[in-house]
Amino acid sequence: MSSADPNCIFCKIVAGQIPAKKVFEDDQLLAFHDIAPWAPVHVLVIPKQHIATLADVGPEHDALLGRMLGLAPQLMKQLGVTGGFRTVINTGPDGGQEVYHLHMHVMGGPRPWAKG
């Protein structure tokens, strides 16, 4: 496992240095509510291992990525989302990534991103 980045806000959340409203945690993953939600239910799923972007993963991360994606429907069900949800991984500056620690947004509820 890569060492944590001391300047990374998500590494600080994993270490317990910054509080988060957690919805799931195990030895590899942490999921918590986004502080600036785009939907009624908006959680972030992050690996505890510091990986800067999706572009930095390799075959050795296949199982981790599968666990992240597989956790999404479980969390949405647990949080009462019944009409579907969206998963998003922003990658790099052109992909809109703001925090350089791999994370997956999982958003459910009415679709604020839909054109009205």
mmCIF file of C-alpha atoms in Angstrom:
data_model
loop_
_atom_site.group_PDB
_atom_site.id
_atom_site.type_symbol
_atom_site.label_atom_id
_atom_site.label_comp_id
_atom_site.label_asym_id
_atom_site.label_seq_id
_atom_site.Cartn_x
_atom_site.Cartn_y
_atom_site.Cartn_z
ATOM 1 C CA MET A 1 0.000 0.000 0.000
ATOM 2 C CA SER A 2 1.282 3.468 -0.853
ATOM 3 C CA SER A 3 1.984 5.802 2.004
ATOM 4 C CA ALA A 4 -0.511 8.538 2.727
ATOM 5 C CA ASP A 5 0.051 11.994 1.300
ATOM 6 C CA PRO A 6 0.356 14.375 4.283
ATOM 7 C CA ASN A 7 -1.158 17.211 2.220
ATOM 8 C CA CYS A 8 -4.161 15.215 0.966
ATOM 9 C CA ILE A 9 -7.505 16.035 2.595
ATOM 10 C CA PHE A 10 -8.843 12.526 1.952
ATOM 11 C CA CYS A 11 -5.749 10.934 3.520
ATOM 12 C CA LYS A 12 -6.398 13.145 6.550
ATOM 13 C CA ILE A 13 -10.016 11.913 6.661
ATOM 14 C CA VAL A 14 -8.792 8.286 6.477
ATOM 15 C CA ALA A 15 -6.367 9.001 9.341
ATOM 16 C CA GLY A 16 -9.142 10.546 11.456
ATOM 17 C CA GLN A 17 -7.506 13.989 11.448
ATOM 18 C CA ILE A 18 -10.520 15.558 9.724
ATOM 19 C CA PRO A 19 -14.064 14.471 10.611
ATOM 20 C CA ALA A 20 -16.423 13.022 8.025
ATOM 21 C CA LYS A 21 -19.959 11.660 8.125
ATOM 22 C CA LYS A 22 -19.013 8.063 7.380
ATOM 23 C CA VAL A 23 -21.458 5.562 5.893
ATOM 24 C CA PHE A 24 -19.028 2.657 5.360
ATOM 25 C CA GLU A 25 -15.522 1.666 6.354
ATOM 26 C CA ASP A 26 -13.423 -1.463 6.096
ATOM 27 C CA ASP A 27 -9.699 -2.155 5.765
ATOM 28 C CA GLN A 28 -9.533 -0.903 2.143
ATOM 29 C CA LEU A 29 -12.372 1.570 1.576
ATOM 30 C CA LEU A 30 -14.060 4.513 3.237
ATOM 31 C CA ALA A 31 -17.364 6.066 2.163
ATOM 32 C CA PHE A 32 -18.741 9.320 3.515
ATOM 33 C CA HIS A 33 -21.249 12.036 2.674
ATOM 34 C CA ASP A 34 -20.005 14.768 0.326
ATOM 35 C CA ILE A 35 -19.826 18.171 2.038
ATOM 36 C CA ALA A 36 -21.141 19.890 -1.117
ATOM 37 C CA PRO A 37 -23.798 17.442 -2.393
ATOM 38 C CA TRP A 38 -25.150 17.579 -5.949
ATOM 39 C CA ALA A 39 -28.055 15.262 -5.122
ATOM 40 C CA PRO A 40 -30.210 14.415 -2.092
ATOM 41 C CA VAL A 41 -27.886 11.450 -1.416
ATOM 42 C CA HIS A 42 -24.267 12.063 -2.414
ATOM 43 C CA VAL A 43 -21.452 9.973 -0.992
ATOM 44 C CA LEU A 44 -17.804 9.585 -1.885
ATOM 45 C CA VAL A 45 -16.136 6.182 -1.967
ATOM 46 C CA ILE A 46 -12.367 6.347 -1.576
ATOM 47 C CA PRO A 47 -9.594 3.799 -1.224
ATOM 48 C CA LYS A 48 -7.660 4.169 2.009
ATOM 49 C CA GLN A 49 -4.529 3.769 -0.093
ATOM 50 C CA HIS A 50 -3.453 7.081 -1.624
ATOM 51 C CA ILE A 51 -3.825 6.847 -5.395
ATOM 52 C CA ALA A 52 -3.903 10.294 -6.971
ATOM 53 C CA THR A 53 -6.121 9.646 -10.007
ATOM 54 C CA LEU A 54 -7.851 6.893 -11.935
ATOM 55 C CA ALA A 55 -5.095 7.351 -14.549
ATOM 56 C CA ASP A 56 -2.609 6.110 -11.926
ATOM 57 C CA VAL A 57 -4.183 2.684 -11.406
ATOM 58 C CA GLY A 58 -2.783 -0.513 -12.835
ATOM 59 C CA PRO A 59 -3.811 -4.164 -12.989
ATOM 60 C CA GLU A 60 -2.851 -4.522 -9.334
ATOM 61 C CA HIS A 61 -5.806 -2.250 -8.483
ATOM 62 C CA ASP A 62 -8.468 -4.259 -10.359
ATOM 63 C CA ALA A 63 -9.933 -5.841 -7.224
ATOM 64 C CA LEU A 64 -9.967 -2.508 -5.381
ATOM 65 C CA LEU A 65 -11.813 -0.785 -8.240
ATOM 66 C CA GLY A 66 -14.294 -3.658 -8.384
ATOM 67 C CA ARG A 67 -14.951 -3.336 -4.655
ATOM 68 C CA MET A 68 -15.509 0.424 -5.022
ATOM 69 C CA LEU A 69 -18.047 -0.073 -7.806
ATOM 70 C CA GLY A 70 -19.712 -3.011 -6.074
ATOM 71 C CA LEU A 71 -20.192 -0.969 -2.913
ATOM 72 C CA ALA A 72 -22.232 1.723 -4.707
ATOM 73 C CA PRO A 73 -25.569 -0.165 -4.979
ATOM 74 C CA GLN A 74 -25.242 -1.430 -1.405
ATOM 75 C CA LEU A 75 -24.792 2.110 -0.089
ATOM 76 C CA MET A 76 -27.649 3.527 -2.132
ATOM 77 C CA LYS A 77 -29.989 0.807 -0.894
ATOM 78 C CA GLN A 78 -28.833 1.388 2.698
ATOM 79 C CA LEU A 79 -29.425 5.140 2.297
ATOM 80 C CA GLY A 80 -32.943 4.681 0.895
ATOM 81 C CA VAL A 81 -32.314 5.412 -2.783
ATOM 82 C CA THR A 82 -34.809 3.398 -4.841
ATOM 83 C CA GLY A 83 -35.071 5.156 -8.215
ATOM 84 C CA GLY A 84 -31.510 4.758 -9.421
ATOM 85 C CA PHE A 85 -28.199 6.483 -8.899
ATOM 86 C CA ARG A 86 -25.207 7.871 -10.739
ATOM 87 C CA THR A 87 -21.498 7.070 -10.303
ATOM 88 C CA VAL A 88 -18.808 9.526 -11.409
ATOM 89 C CA ILE A 89 -15.024 9.454 -11.221
ATOM 90 C CA ASN A 90 -13.460 12.748 -12.283
ATOM 91 C CA THR A 91 -9.882 12.272 -13.498
ATOM 92 C CA GLY A 92 -7.284 15.006 -13.884
ATOM 93 C CA PRO A 93 -7.732 18.717 -14.486
ATOM 94 C CA ASP A 94 -9.675 18.333 -17.742
ATOM 95 C CA GLY A 95 -11.889 15.727 -16.073
ATOM 96 C CA GLY A 96 -12.870 18.136 -13.303
ATOM 97 C CA GLN A 97 -10.937 16.427 -10.501
ATOM 98 C CA GLU A 98 -10.543 18.756 -7.519
ATOM 99 C CA VAL A 99 -9.068 16.453 -4.860
ATOM 100 C CA TYR A 100 -6.131 14.386 -6.070
ATOM 101 C CA HIS A 101 -7.001 11.181 -4.242
ATOM 102 C CA LEU A 102 -9.001 8.685 -6.286
ATOM 103 C CA HIS A 103 -12.673 8.953 -5.351
ATOM 104 C CA MET A 104 -16.007 7.904 -6.780
ATOM 105 C CA HIS A 105 -19.095 10.074 -6.385
ATOM 106 C CA VAL A 106 -22.299 8.070 -5.882
ATOM 107 C CA MET A 107 -25.414 10.248 -6.216
ATOM 108 C CA GLY A 108 -29.042 9.268 -5.827
ATOM 109 C CA GLY A 109 -32.437 10.855 -5.552
ATOM 110 C CA PRO A 110 -34.027 13.381 -7.904
ATOM 111 C CA ARG A 111 -31.704 14.244 -10.751
ATOM 112 C CA PRO A 112 -30.485 17.835 -10.361
ATOM 113 C CA TRP A 113 -28.194 17.333 -13.367
ATOM 114 C CA ALA A 114 -31.123 16.605 -15.716
ATOM 115 C CA LYS A 115 -32.050 19.345 -18.153
ATOM 116 C CA GLY A 116 -35.278 20.987 -17.068
#
